[in-house]
PDB file of C-alpha atoms and ligand atoms in Angstrom:
ATOM      1  CA  MET A   1       0.094  -0.068  -0.065  1.00 89.00           C
ATOM      2  CA  PRO A   2       1.261   3.615  -0.787  1.00 97.00           C
ATOM      3  CA  THR A   3       2.340   5.890   2.007  1.00 98.00           C
ATOM      4  CA  ILE A   4      -0.036   8.807   2.032  1.00 98.00           C
ATOM      5  CA  LEU A   5       1.197  12.325   1.706  1.00 98.00           C
ATOM      6  CA  ASP A   6      -0.376  13.736   4.620  1.00 98.00           C
ATOM      7  CA  GLY A   7      -0.643  17.409   4.134  1.00 98.00           C
ATOM      8  CA  LYS A   8      -2.765  18.089   6.918  1.00 98.00           C
ATOM      9  CA  LYS A   9      -0.382  16.743   9.193  1.00 98.00           C
ATOM     10  CA  VAL A  10       2.592  18.449   7.743  1.00 98.00           C
ATOM     11  CA  ALA A  11       0.629  21.856   7.442  1.00 98.00           C
ATOM     12  CA  SER A  12      -0.081  21.155  11.400  1.00 98.00           C
ATOM     13  CA  ASP A  13       3.774  20.527  11.993  1.00 98.00           C
ATOM     14  CA  ILE A  14       4.713  23.673  10.007  1.00 98.00           C
ATOM     15  CA  LYS A  15       2.138  25.869  11.979  1.00 98.00           C
ATOM     16  CA  ASN A  16       3.590  24.886  15.235  1.00 98.00           C
ATOM     17  CA  GLU A  17       7.226  25.936  13.905  1.00 98.00           C
ATOM     18  CA  ILE A  18       5.479  29.350  12.726  1.00 98.00           C
ATOM     19  CA  SER A  19       3.734  29.494  16.209  1.00 98.00           C
ATOM     20  CA  ALA A  20       7.018  29.136  18.135  1.00 98.00           C
ATOM     21  CA  ARG A  21       8.746  31.646  15.653  1.00 97.00           C
ATOM     22  CA  VAL A  22       6.044  34.426  16.229  1.00 97.00           C
ATOM     23  CA  GLU A  23       6.139  33.522  20.252  1.00 97.00           C
ATOM     24  CA  GLU A  24       9.787  34.219  20.098  1.00 96.00           C
ATOM     25  CA  ARG A  25       9.524  37.662  18.271  1.00 95.00           C
ATOM     26  CA  LYS A  26       6.325  38.544  20.465  1.00 95.00           C
ATOM     27  CA  SER A  27       8.797  37.828  23.505  1.00 96.00           C
ATOM     28  CA  LYS A  28      11.213  40.537  22.291  1.00 94.00           C
ATOM     29  CA  GLY A  29       8.590  43.205  22.203  1.00 94.00           C
ATOM     30  CA  PHE A  30       7.708  43.130  18.283  1.00 94.00           C
ATOM     31  CA  ARG A  31       4.391  43.020  16.968  1.00 96.00           C
ATOM     32  CA  ALA A  32       2.673  40.054  15.492  1.00 97.00           C
ATOM     33  CA  PRO A  33       2.894  39.687  11.603  1.00 98.00           C
ATOM     34  CA  ASN A  34      -0.308  40.741  10.056  1.00 98.00           C
ATOM     35  CA  LEU A  35      -1.912  39.372   6.770  1.00 98.00           C
ATOM     36  CA  ALA A  36      -4.355  41.405   4.954  1.00 98.00           C
ATOM     37  CA  ILE A  37      -7.009  39.456   2.567  1.00 98.00           C
ATOM     38  CA  ILE A  38      -9.052  41.205  -0.234  1.00 98.00           C
ATOM     39  CA  ILE A  39     -12.078  39.076  -1.455  1.00 98.00           C
ATOM     40  CA  VAL A  40     -14.602  40.507  -4.030  1.00 98.00           C
ATOM     41  CA  GLY A  41     -18.124  39.033  -4.519  1.00 98.00           C
ATOM     42  CA  ASP A  42     -19.902  36.331  -2.710  1.00 97.00           C
ATOM     43  CA  ASP A  43     -18.395  33.101  -4.256  1.00 95.00           C
ATOM     44  CA  GLY A  44     -18.917  30.522  -2.017  1.00 93.00           C
ATOM     45  CA  ALA A  45     -15.852  28.379  -2.416  1.00 92.00           C
ATOM     46  CA  SER A  46     -13.835  31.576  -2.193  1.00 96.00           C
ATOM     47  CA  HIS A  47     -15.344  32.299   1.147  1.00 96.00           C
ATOM     48  CA  THR A  48     -14.896  29.042   2.391  1.00 94.00           C
ATOM     49  CA  TYR A  49     -10.904  29.306   1.218  1.00 95.00           C
ATOM     50  CA  VAL A  50     -10.744  32.596   2.981  1.00 97.00           C
ATOM     51  CA  ASN A  51     -12.496  31.435   6.214  1.00 97.00           C
ATOM     52  CA  GLY A  52      -9.654  28.562   5.800  1.00 97.00           C
ATOM     53  CA  LYS A  53      -6.978  31.045   5.905  1.00 98.00           C
ATOM     54  CA  ILE A  54      -8.122  33.349   8.546  1.00 98.00           C
ATOM     55  CA  ALA A  55      -8.257  30.223  10.745  1.00 98.00           C
ATOM     56  CA  ALA A  56      -4.686  29.336  10.055  1.00 98.00           C
ATOM     57  CA  CYS A  57      -3.710  32.884  10.981  1.00 98.00           C
ATOM     58  CA  LYS A  58      -5.545  32.697  14.374  1.00 98.00           C
ATOM     59  CA  SER A  59      -3.955  29.427  14.992  1.00 98.00           C
ATOM     60  CA  VAL A  60      -0.182  30.464  14.491  1.00 98.00           C
ATOM     61  CA  GLY A  61      -0.855  33.951  16.545  1.00 98.00           C
ATOM     62  CA  PHE A  62      -0.893  36.199  13.267  1.00 98.00           C
ATOM     63  CA  ASP A  63      -3.460  39.141  13.241  1.00 98.00           C
ATOM     64  CA  PHE A  64      -5.441  39.518   9.981  1.00 98.00           C
ATOM     65  CA  THR A  65      -7.263  42.197   8.236  1.00 98.00           C
ATOM     66  CA  LEU A  66     -10.230  41.112   6.204  1.00 98.00           C
ATOM     67  CA  MET A  67     -11.581  43.502   3.095  1.00 98.00           C
ATOM     68  CA  HIS A  68     -14.680  42.159   1.349  1.00 98.00           C
ATOM     69  CA  PHE A  69     -15.749  44.322  -1.443  1.00 98.00           C
ATOM     70  CA  ALA A  70     -19.094  44.000  -3.513  1.00 98.00           C
ATOM     71  CA  SER A  71     -18.571  42.333  -6.878  1.00 98.00           C
ATOM     72  CA  THR A  72     -19.392  45.649  -8.677  1.00 98.00           C
ATOM     73  CA  ILE A  73     -16.217  47.352  -7.017  1.00 98.00           C
ATOM     74  CA  SER A  74     -14.565  48.906 -10.011  1.00 98.00           C
ATOM     75  CA  GLU A  75     -10.934  48.138 -11.054  1.00 98.00           C
ATOM     76  CA  GLU A  76      -9.572  51.314 -10.419  1.00 98.00           C
ATOM     77  CA  LYS A  77     -10.887  51.412  -6.594  1.00 98.00           C
ATOM     78  CA  LEU A  78      -9.664  47.840  -6.031  1.00 98.00           C
ATOM     79  CA  LEU A  79      -6.436  49.066  -7.562  1.00 98.00           C
ATOM     80  CA  LYS A  80      -6.468  51.883  -4.928  1.00 98.00           C
ATOM     81  CA  HIS A  81      -7.101  49.399  -1.857  1.00 98.00           C
ATOM     82  CA  VAL A  82      -4.070  47.515  -3.324  1.00 98.00           C
ATOM     83  CA  GLU A  83      -1.789  50.743  -3.171  1.00 98.00           C
ATOM     84  CA  ASN A  84      -2.975  51.454   0.607  1.00 98.00           C
ATOM     85  CA  LEU A  85      -2.052  48.101   1.681  1.00 98.00           C
ATOM     86  CA  ASN A  86       1.340  48.435  -0.334  1.00 98.00           C
ATOM     87  CA  SER A  87       2.094  51.593   1.775  1.00 98.00           C
ATOM     88  CA  ASP A  88       0.573  50.328   5.289  1.00 98.00           C
ATOM     89  CA  GLU A  89       3.433  49.921   7.744  1.00 97.00           C
ATOM     90  CA  ASP A  90       1.208  47.569   9.668  1.00 97.00           C
ATOM     91  CA  ILE A  91       0.440  45.206   6.978  1.00 98.00           C
ATOM     92  CA  ASP A  92       3.372  42.582   6.158  1.00 98.00           C
ATOM     93  CA  GLY A  93       1.543  40.776   3.384  1.00 98.00           C
ATOM     94  CA  PHE A  94      -1.640  40.436   1.630  1.00 98.00           C
ATOM     95  CA  ILE A  95      -3.543  38.341  -1.087  1.00 98.00           C
ATOM     96  CA  VAL A  96      -6.178  39.300  -3.467  1.00 98.00           C
ATOM     97  CA  GLN A  97      -8.442  36.142  -3.324  1.00 98.00           C
ATOM     98  CA  LEU A  98      -9.193  34.653  -7.140  1.00 97.00           C
ATOM     99  CA  PRO A  99     -11.386  34.657  -9.064  1.00 96.00           C
ATOM    100  CA  LEU A 100     -12.180  38.003  -9.645  1.00 98.00           C
ATOM    101  CA  PRO A 101     -15.137  39.247 -11.427  1.00 98.00           C
ATOM    102  CA  GLU A 102     -14.705  39.518 -15.134  1.00 98.00           C
ATOM    103  CA  HIS A 103     -14.500  43.444 -15.306  1.00 98.00           C
ATOM    104  CA  ILE A 104     -11.509  43.418 -13.386  1.00 98.00           C
ATOM    105  CA  SER A 105      -7.819  42.351 -14.825  1.00 98.00           C
ATOM    106  CA  VAL A 106      -6.018  39.705 -12.553  1.00 98.00           C
ATOM    107  CA  GLU A 107      -3.003  40.540 -14.135  1.00 97.00           C
ATOM    108  CA  LYS A 108      -3.048  44.317 -13.578  1.00 98.00           C
ATOM    109  CA  ILE A 109      -4.166  43.741 -10.009  1.00 98.00           C
ATOM    110  CA  THR A 110      -1.767  41.147  -9.179  1.00 98.00           C
ATOM    111  CA  GLU A 111       1.178  43.426 -10.906  1.00 98.00           C
ATOM    112  CA  SER A 112       0.122  46.184  -8.677  1.00 98.00           C
ATOM    113  CA  ILE A 113       0.963  44.440  -5.650  1.00 98.00           C
ATOM    114  CA  LYS A 114       4.326  45.187  -4.093  1.00 98.00           C
ATOM    115  CA  PRO A 115       6.350  42.079  -4.369  1.00 98.00           C
ATOM    116  CA  GLU A 116       7.965  42.230  -0.891  1.00 98.00           C
ATOM    117  CA  LYS A 117       4.131  41.957   0.369  1.00 98.00           C
ATOM    118  CA  ASP A 118       3.090  39.375  -2.212  1.00 98.00           C
ATOM    119  CA  VAL A 119       2.430  36.396  -0.086  1.00 98.00           C
ATOM    120  CA  ASP A 120       0.507  34.562  -2.803  1.00 98.00           C
ATOM    121  CA  GLY A 121       4.122  34.660  -4.839  1.00 98.00           C
ATOM    122  CA  PHE A 122       2.009  35.553  -8.057  1.00 97.00           C
ATOM    123  CA  THR A 123       3.906  38.974  -9.222  1.00 98.00           C
ATOM    124  CA  ASN A 124       6.117  38.456 -11.935  1.00 98.00           C
ATOM    125  CA  GLN A 125       9.113  39.367 -10.008  1.00 98.00           C
ATOM    126  CA  ASN A 126       8.544  36.846  -7.344  1.00 98.00           C
ATOM    127  CA  PHE A 127       7.542  34.154 -10.382  1.00 97.00           C
ATOM    128  CA  GLY A 128      10.601  35.080 -11.967  1.00 97.00           C
ATOM    129  CA  SER A 129      12.758  34.737  -8.983  1.00 97.00           C
ATOM    130  CA  ILE A 130      12.304  30.544  -9.034  1.00 97.00           C
ATOM    131  CA  VAL A 131      14.870  30.749 -11.800  1.00 96.00           C
ATOM    132  CA  SER A 132      17.255  33.078  -9.677  1.00 96.00           C
ATOM    133  CA  LYS A 133      19.777  32.406  -7.089  1.00 93.00           C
ATOM    134  CA  ASN A 134      17.954  35.011  -4.806  1.00 94.00           C
ATOM    135  CA  GLN A 135      14.547  33.442  -4.402  1.00 94.00           C
ATOM    136  CA  LEU A 136      12.145  35.607  -3.268  1.00 96.00           C
ATOM    137  CA  ILE A 137       8.417  34.643  -2.115  1.00 98.00           C
ATOM    138  CA  LEU A 138       7.543  31.630  -3.839  1.00 97.00           C
ATOM    139  CA  PRO A 139       4.262  30.629  -5.515  1.00 97.00           C
ATOM    140  CA  ALA A 140       2.235  28.996  -2.492  1.00 97.00           C
ATOM    141  CA  THR A 141       0.662  26.225  -4.175  1.00 98.00           C
ATOM    142  CA  PRO A 142       3.880  24.931  -5.701  1.00 98.00           C
ATOM    143  CA  PHE A 143       5.825  25.746  -2.848  1.00 98.00           C
ATOM    144  CA  GLY A 144       3.371  23.631  -0.827  1.00 98.00           C
ATOM    145  CA  VAL A 145       3.784  20.914  -3.201  1.00 98.00           C
ATOM    146  CA  MET A 146       7.839  21.032  -2.918  1.00 98.00           C
ATOM    147  CA  GLU A 147       7.526  21.175   0.849  1.00 98.00           C
ATOM    148  CA  LEU A 148       5.297  18.171   1.302  1.00 98.00           C
ATOM    149  CA  LEU A 149       7.666  15.838  -1.342  1.00 98.00           C
ATOM    150  CA  ARG A 150      10.525  17.204   0.979  1.00 98.00           C
ATOM    151  CA  ARG A 151       9.410  16.275   4.277  1.00 98.00           C
ATOM    152  CA  TYR A 152       8.547  12.686   3.040  1.00 98.00           C
ATOM    153  CA  ASP A 153      11.983  12.521   1.539  1.00 98.00           C
ATOM    154  CA  VAL A 154      10.417  11.828  -1.827  1.00 98.00           C
ATOM    155  CA  GLU A 155      13.437  11.326  -4.335  1.00 98.00           C
ATOM    156  CA  THR A 156      13.238  13.867  -7.146  1.00 98.00           C
ATOM    157  CA  GLU A 157      16.899  14.006  -8.686  1.00 98.00           C
ATOM    158  CA  GLY A 158      16.864  12.413 -12.067  1.00 98.00           C
ATOM    159  CA  LYS A 159      13.222  11.381 -11.986  1.00 98.00           C
ATOM    160  CA  HIS A 160      10.670  12.173 -14.461  1.00 98.00           C
ATOM    161  CA  CYS A 161       7.911  14.400 -13.290  1.00 99.00           C
ATOM    162  CA  VAL A 162       4.941  14.681 -15.299  1.00 99.00           C
ATOM    163  CA  ILE A 163       2.742  17.874 -14.494  1.00 99.00           C
ATOM    164  CA  VAL A 164      -0.739  17.897 -16.291  1.00 98.00           C
ATOM    165  CA  GLY A 165      -2.234  21.615 -16.325  1.00 98.00           C
ATOM    166  CA  ALA A 166       0.123  24.383 -16.834  1.00 98.00           C
ATOM    167  CA  SER A 167      -1.387  27.314 -15.076  1.00 97.00           C
ATOM    168  CA  ARG A 168       0.567  30.093 -14.111  1.00 96.00           C
ATOM    169  CA  LEU A 169      -0.392  29.663 -10.377  1.00 96.00           C
ATOM    170  CA  VAL A 170       0.493  25.937 -10.159  1.00 98.00           C
ATOM    171  CA  GLY A 171       1.799  23.832 -12.881  1.00 98.00           C
ATOM    172  CA  ALA A 172       4.091  26.561 -14.752  1.00 98.00           C
ATOM    173  CA  PRO A 173       6.014  27.572 -11.525  1.00 98.00           C
ATOM    174  CA  LEU A 174       6.005  24.092 -10.045  1.00 98.00           C
ATOM    175  CA  GLY A 175       7.544  22.876 -13.726  1.00 98.00           C
ATOM    176  CA  MET A 176      10.275  25.475 -12.748  1.00 98.00           C
ATOM    177  CA  MET A 177      10.793  24.538  -9.279  1.00 98.00           C
ATOM    178  CA  MET A 178      10.974  20.836  -9.905  1.00 98.00           C
ATOM    179  CA  THR A 179      13.730  21.585 -12.573  1.00 98.00           C
ATOM    180  CA  GLU A 180      15.682  24.319 -10.369  1.00 95.00           C
ATOM    181  CA  SER A 181      15.203  23.035  -6.914  1.00 95.00           C
ATOM    182  CA  ALA A 182      14.369  19.062  -7.280  1.00 98.00           C
ATOM    183  CA  HIS A 183      16.772  18.308 -10.182  1.00 98.00           C
ATOM    184  CA  ALA A 184      13.840  16.503 -11.920  1.00 98.00           C
ATOM    185  CA  THR A 185      13.124  16.060 -15.763  1.00 98.00           C
ATOM    186  CA  VAL A 186       9.939  17.596 -16.461  1.00 98.00           C
ATOM    187  CA  THR A 187       7.386  17.249 -18.987  1.00 98.00           C
ATOM    188  CA  LEU A 188       4.510  19.933 -18.590  1.00 98.00           C
ATOM    189  CA  CYS A 189       1.290  18.832 -20.392  1.00 98.00           C
ATOM    190  CA  HIS A 190      -1.570  20.985 -20.873  1.00 97.00           C
ATOM    191  CA  LYS A 191      -5.183  21.327 -22.777  1.00 95.00           C
ATOM    192  CA  TYR A 192      -3.230  21.260 -26.204  1.00 97.00           C
ATOM    193  CA  THR A 193      -1.211  17.951 -25.206  1.00 98.00           C
ATOM    194  CA  ASN A 194      -1.882  15.056 -27.469  1.00 98.00           C
ATOM    195  CA  ASP A 195      -2.100  11.671 -26.193  1.00 98.00           C
ATOM    196  CA  LEU A 196      -2.225  12.542 -22.487  1.00 98.00           C
ATOM    197  CA  ALA A 197      -2.100   8.917 -21.115  1.00 98.00           C
ATOM    198  CA  SER A 198       1.306   8.293 -23.286  1.00 98.00           C
ATOM    199  CA  HIS A 199       2.949  10.877 -20.821  1.00 98.00           C
ATOM    200  CA  THR A 200       1.305  10.202 -17.760  1.00 98.00           C
ATOM    201  CA  LYS A 201       2.256   6.516 -18.099  1.00 98.00           C
ATOM    202  CA  SER A 202       5.946   7.209 -17.980  1.00 98.00           C
ATOM    203  CA  ALA A 203       5.879   9.482 -15.033  1.00 99.00           C
ATOM    204  CA  ASP A 204       7.879   8.511 -11.725  1.00 99.00           C
ATOM    205  CA  ILE A 205       6.292  11.730 -10.068  1.00 99.00           C
ATOM    206  CA  LEU A 206       2.733  12.602 -11.477  1.00 99.00           C
ATOM    207  CA  VAL A 207       1.237  16.270 -10.355  1.00 99.00           C
ATOM    208  CA  VAL A 208      -2.172  16.737 -11.751  1.00 98.00           C
ATOM    209  CA  ALA A 209      -3.471  20.126 -11.580  1.00 98.00           C
ATOM    210  CA  VAL A 210      -6.576  20.841 -13.843  1.00 98.00           C
ATOM    211  CA  GLY A 211      -9.680  20.586 -11.682  1.00 97.00           C
ATOM    212  CA  LYS A 212     -11.418  17.703 -13.569  1.00 98.00           C
ATOM    213  CA  PRO A 213     -12.414  14.915 -11.395  1.00 97.00           C
ATOM    214  CA  GLY A 214     -11.639  11.480 -12.228  1.00 96.00           C
ATOM    215  CA  LEU A 215      -9.298  12.653 -15.113  1.00 98.00           C
ATOM    216  CA  ILE A 216      -6.480  10.261 -14.246  1.00 98.00           C
ATOM    217  CA  SER A 217      -7.445   6.723 -14.077  1.00 98.00           C
ATOM    218  CA  GLU A 218      -5.577   3.725 -13.307  1.00 98.00           C
ATOM    219  CA  ASP A 219      -4.332   2.556 -16.444  1.00 98.00           C
ATOM    220  CA  MET A 220      -2.739   6.330 -17.014  1.00 98.00           C
ATOM    221  CA  VAL A 221      -0.416   5.660 -13.899  1.00 98.00           C
ATOM    222  CA  LYS A 222       2.770   3.628 -13.719  1.00 98.00           C
ATOM    223  CA  GLU A 223       3.364   0.901 -11.027  1.00 98.00           C
ATOM    224  CA  GLY A 224       5.026   2.610  -8.360  1.00 98.00           C
ATOM    225  CA  ALA A 225       4.350   6.288  -9.063  1.00 98.00           C
ATOM    226  CA  VAL A 226       4.247   9.228  -6.841  1.00 99.00           C
ATOM    227  CA  ILE A 227       0.849  10.980  -7.189  1.00 98.00           C
ATOM    228  CA  VAL A 228       0.176  14.509  -6.244  1.00 99.00           C
ATOM    229  CA  ASP A 229      -3.246  15.530  -6.928  1.00 98.00           C
ATOM    230  CA  VAL A 230      -4.094  19.348  -6.923  1.00 98.00           C
ATOM    231  CA  GLY A 231      -7.549  19.297  -8.101  1.00 97.00           C
ATOM    232  CA  THR A 232     -10.320  20.363  -5.709  1.00 95.00           C
ATOM    233  CA  THR A 233     -13.585  20.484  -7.449  1.00 95.00           C
ATOM    234  CA  ARG A 234     -16.856  20.651  -5.404  1.00 93.00           C
ATOM    235  CA  VAL A 235     -19.021  17.787  -6.631  1.00 95.00           C
ATOM    236  CA  GLU A 236     -22.696  17.363  -5.414  1.00 95.00           C
ATOM    237  CA  ASP A 237     -22.973  14.709  -2.435  1.00 95.00           C
ATOM    238  CA  LYS A 238     -26.595  14.777  -0.644  1.00 96.00           C
ATOM    239  CA  THR A 239     -24.908  12.573   2.061  1.00 96.00           C
ATOM    240  CA  LYS A 240     -22.879  15.727   2.986  1.00 95.00           C
ATOM    241  CA  LYS A 241     -24.626  18.396   5.288  1.00 93.00           C
ATOM    242  CA  SER A 242     -22.845  20.925   2.960  1.00 92.00           C
ATOM    243  CA  GLY A 243     -24.839  19.206  -0.205  1.00 94.00           C
ATOM    244  CA  PHE A 244     -21.055  18.725  -1.530  1.00 94.00           C
ATOM    245  CA  ARG A 245     -17.652  17.122  -1.385  1.00 94.00           C
ATOM    246  CA  LEU A 246     -14.227  17.864  -2.836  1.00 94.00           C
ATOM    247  CA  SER A 247     -12.931  15.880  -5.554  1.00 97.00           C
ATOM    248  CA  GLY A 248      -9.454  15.718  -6.910  1.00 98.00           C
ATOM    249  CA  ASP A 249      -8.473  14.750 -10.527  1.00 98.00           C
ATOM    250  CA  VAL A 250      -7.352  11.258  -9.874  1.00 98.00           C
ATOM    251  CA  ASP A 251      -9.610   8.339  -9.250  1.00 98.00           C
ATOM    252  CA  TYR A 252      -8.401   7.448  -5.953  1.00 98.00           C
ATOM    253  CA  ASP A 253      -9.798   4.439  -5.232  1.00 97.00           C
ATOM    254  CA  THR A 254      -8.464   2.666  -8.324  1.00 98.00           C
ATOM    255  CA  VAL A 255      -5.129   4.765  -8.823  1.00 98.00           C
ATOM    256  CA  ALA A 256      -3.928   4.422  -5.307  1.00 98.00           C
ATOM    257  CA  PRO A 257      -3.031   0.730  -4.798  1.00 98.00           C
ATOM    258  CA  LYS A 258      -0.617   1.090  -7.752  1.00 98.00           C
ATOM    259  CA  THR A 259       1.471   3.928  -6.251  1.00 98.00           C
ATOM    260  CA  SER A 260       4.123   4.398  -3.772  1.00 98.00           C
ATOM    261  CA  PHE A 261       3.030   7.724  -2.436  1.00 98.00           C
ATOM    262  CA  ILE A 262      -0.243   9.634  -2.879  1.00 98.00           C
ATOM    263  CA  THR A 263      -2.124  12.725  -1.445  1.00 98.00           C
ATOM    264  CA  PRO A 264      -5.666  12.627  -0.558  1.00 98.00           C
ATOM    265  CA  VAL A 265      -8.098  15.095  -1.387  1.00 98.00           C
ATOM    266  CA  PRO A 266      -8.935  16.652   0.916  1.00 97.00           C
ATOM    267  CA  GLY A 267      -6.064  16.663   3.168  1.00 98.00           C
ATOM    268  CA  GLY A 268      -3.206  16.847   0.825  1.00 98.00           C
ATOM    269  CA  VAL A 269      -2.081  19.825  -1.209  1.00 98.00           C
ATOM    270  CA  GLY A 270      -4.980  22.149  -0.024  1.00 97.00           C
ATOM    271  CA  PRO A 271      -3.711  22.548   3.639  1.00 98.00           C
ATOM    272  CA  MET A 272       0.007  22.819   2.318  1.00 98.00           C
ATOM    273  CA  THR A 273      -0.752  25.816   0.150  1.00 98.00           C
ATOM    274  CA  ILE A 274      -2.316  27.452   3.289  1.00 98.00           C
ATOM    275  CA  ALA A 275       0.806  26.825   5.342  1.00 98.00           C
ATOM    276  CA  SER A 276       3.006  28.276   2.579  1.00 98.00           C
ATOM    277  CA  LEU A 277       1.056  31.333   3.003  1.00 98.00           C
ATOM    278  CA  LEU A 278       1.779  31.746   6.360  1.00 98.00           C
ATOM    279  CA  LEU A 279       5.286  30.912   5.532  1.00 98.00           C
ATOM    280  CA  ASN A 280       5.499  33.480   3.030  1.00 98.00           C
ATOM    281  CA  THR A 281       3.741  35.897   5.490  1.00 98.00           C
ATOM    282  CA  LEU A 282       6.275  35.122   8.204  1.00 98.00           C
ATOM    283  CA  LYS A 283       9.158  35.586   5.490  1.00 98.00           C
ATOM    284  CA  ALA A 284       7.732  38.998   4.429  1.00 98.00           C
ATOM    285  CA  TYR A 285       7.306  40.278   8.075  1.00 98.00           C
ATOM    286  CA  GLU A 286      10.908  38.971   9.064  1.00 96.00           C
ATOM    287  CA  ASP A 287      12.243  40.677   6.001  1.00 96.00           C
ATOM    288  CA  GLN A 288      10.559  43.902   6.317  1.00 94.00           C
ATOM    289  CA  ASN A 289      10.788  44.130  10.106  1.00 91.00           C
ATOM    290  CA  PRO A 290      14.610  42.867  10.830  1.00 90.00           C
ATOM    291  CA  GLU A 291      15.544  42.394  14.321  1.00 81.00           C
ATOM    292  CA  GLY A 292      18.455  44.769  13.513  1.00 62.00           C
TER     293      GLY A 292
HETATM  294  N1  GUN B 301      -7.754  31.315  -5.708  1.00 65.73           N
HETATM  295  C1  GUN B 301      -7.599  29.650  -5.641  1.00 65.73           C
HETATM  296  N2  GUN B 301      -6.386  29.544  -5.032  1.00 65.73           N
HETATM  297  C2  GUN B 301      -5.955  30.787  -4.782  1.00 65.73           C
HETATM  298  C3  GUN B 301      -4.581  31.255  -3.974  1.00 65.73           C
HETATM  299  O1  GUN B 301      -3.702  30.233  -3.611  1.00 65.73           O
HETATM  300  N3  GUN B 301      -4.568  32.500  -3.644  1.00 65.73           N
HETATM  301  C4  GUN B 301      -5.596  33.335  -4.495  1.00 65.73           C
HETATM  302  N4  GUN B 301      -5.188  34.743  -3.980  1.00 65.73           N
HETATM  303  N5  GUN B 301      -6.624  33.152  -4.749  1.00 65.73           N
HETATM  304  C5  GUN B 301      -6.859  31.645  -5.084  1.00 65.73           C
END
């Protein structure tokens, strides 16, 4: 049977490490790190994710500032709020929860965030620093995936890592990290890839970040592969109080027995994204408030 890559447990270990660091700083008279979160509109899933981020801040002793705007807010007004956060010395880092309404340019908003406070690691400067000797703030989800593999001593050097999904938030930066930091040989698949199974079947490490439940079936996976499932799609489930459950992109029940390591959904990559956000906020705080 495979080893479960237990993101919930690793994230909890990371949170304990962060709490200890925050306590140490507070004992020296420093204020707590402060993360601001901007959320626009009333998308239920986005609010659930943001509530998770707030709970995580509380659990490690961070302060947080929640800013909720109606979906009708103009791009100009939102940019003004970002500018204010950029210059607010009491805010160490902030995120703008995605997706945004269609009339607002994600790229414009993201690029207006001061890179030192961009704790999602979305700005071009932070993204580009993945391939620099001087890495800045790393994109949170891929950083979480790398940290999860590292803490389970998963061998990556020289391995064939196949990533399905080449998004700006996950697949593309993860491909760069896998090459630069983990020395894997990377194949990056996307919606134009021909014969997806021919690629996934040759993966020593298969990362899937598409958002299509059941995309990866047992016949698409090599015996002994390491599987990281980044997918989190809400699917209807009348047996749940909420009326839905979260589903990954991998058909877990049939695929898991073939693998050496696999992430569950939920409880795999999701908690690691939040842990990375906290680590990035701690870094932003420490870099901007040095002990002297
Ligand atoms: N929407 C889905 N995932 C994320 C994330 O990691 N950060 C932000 N800001 N928005 C998201």
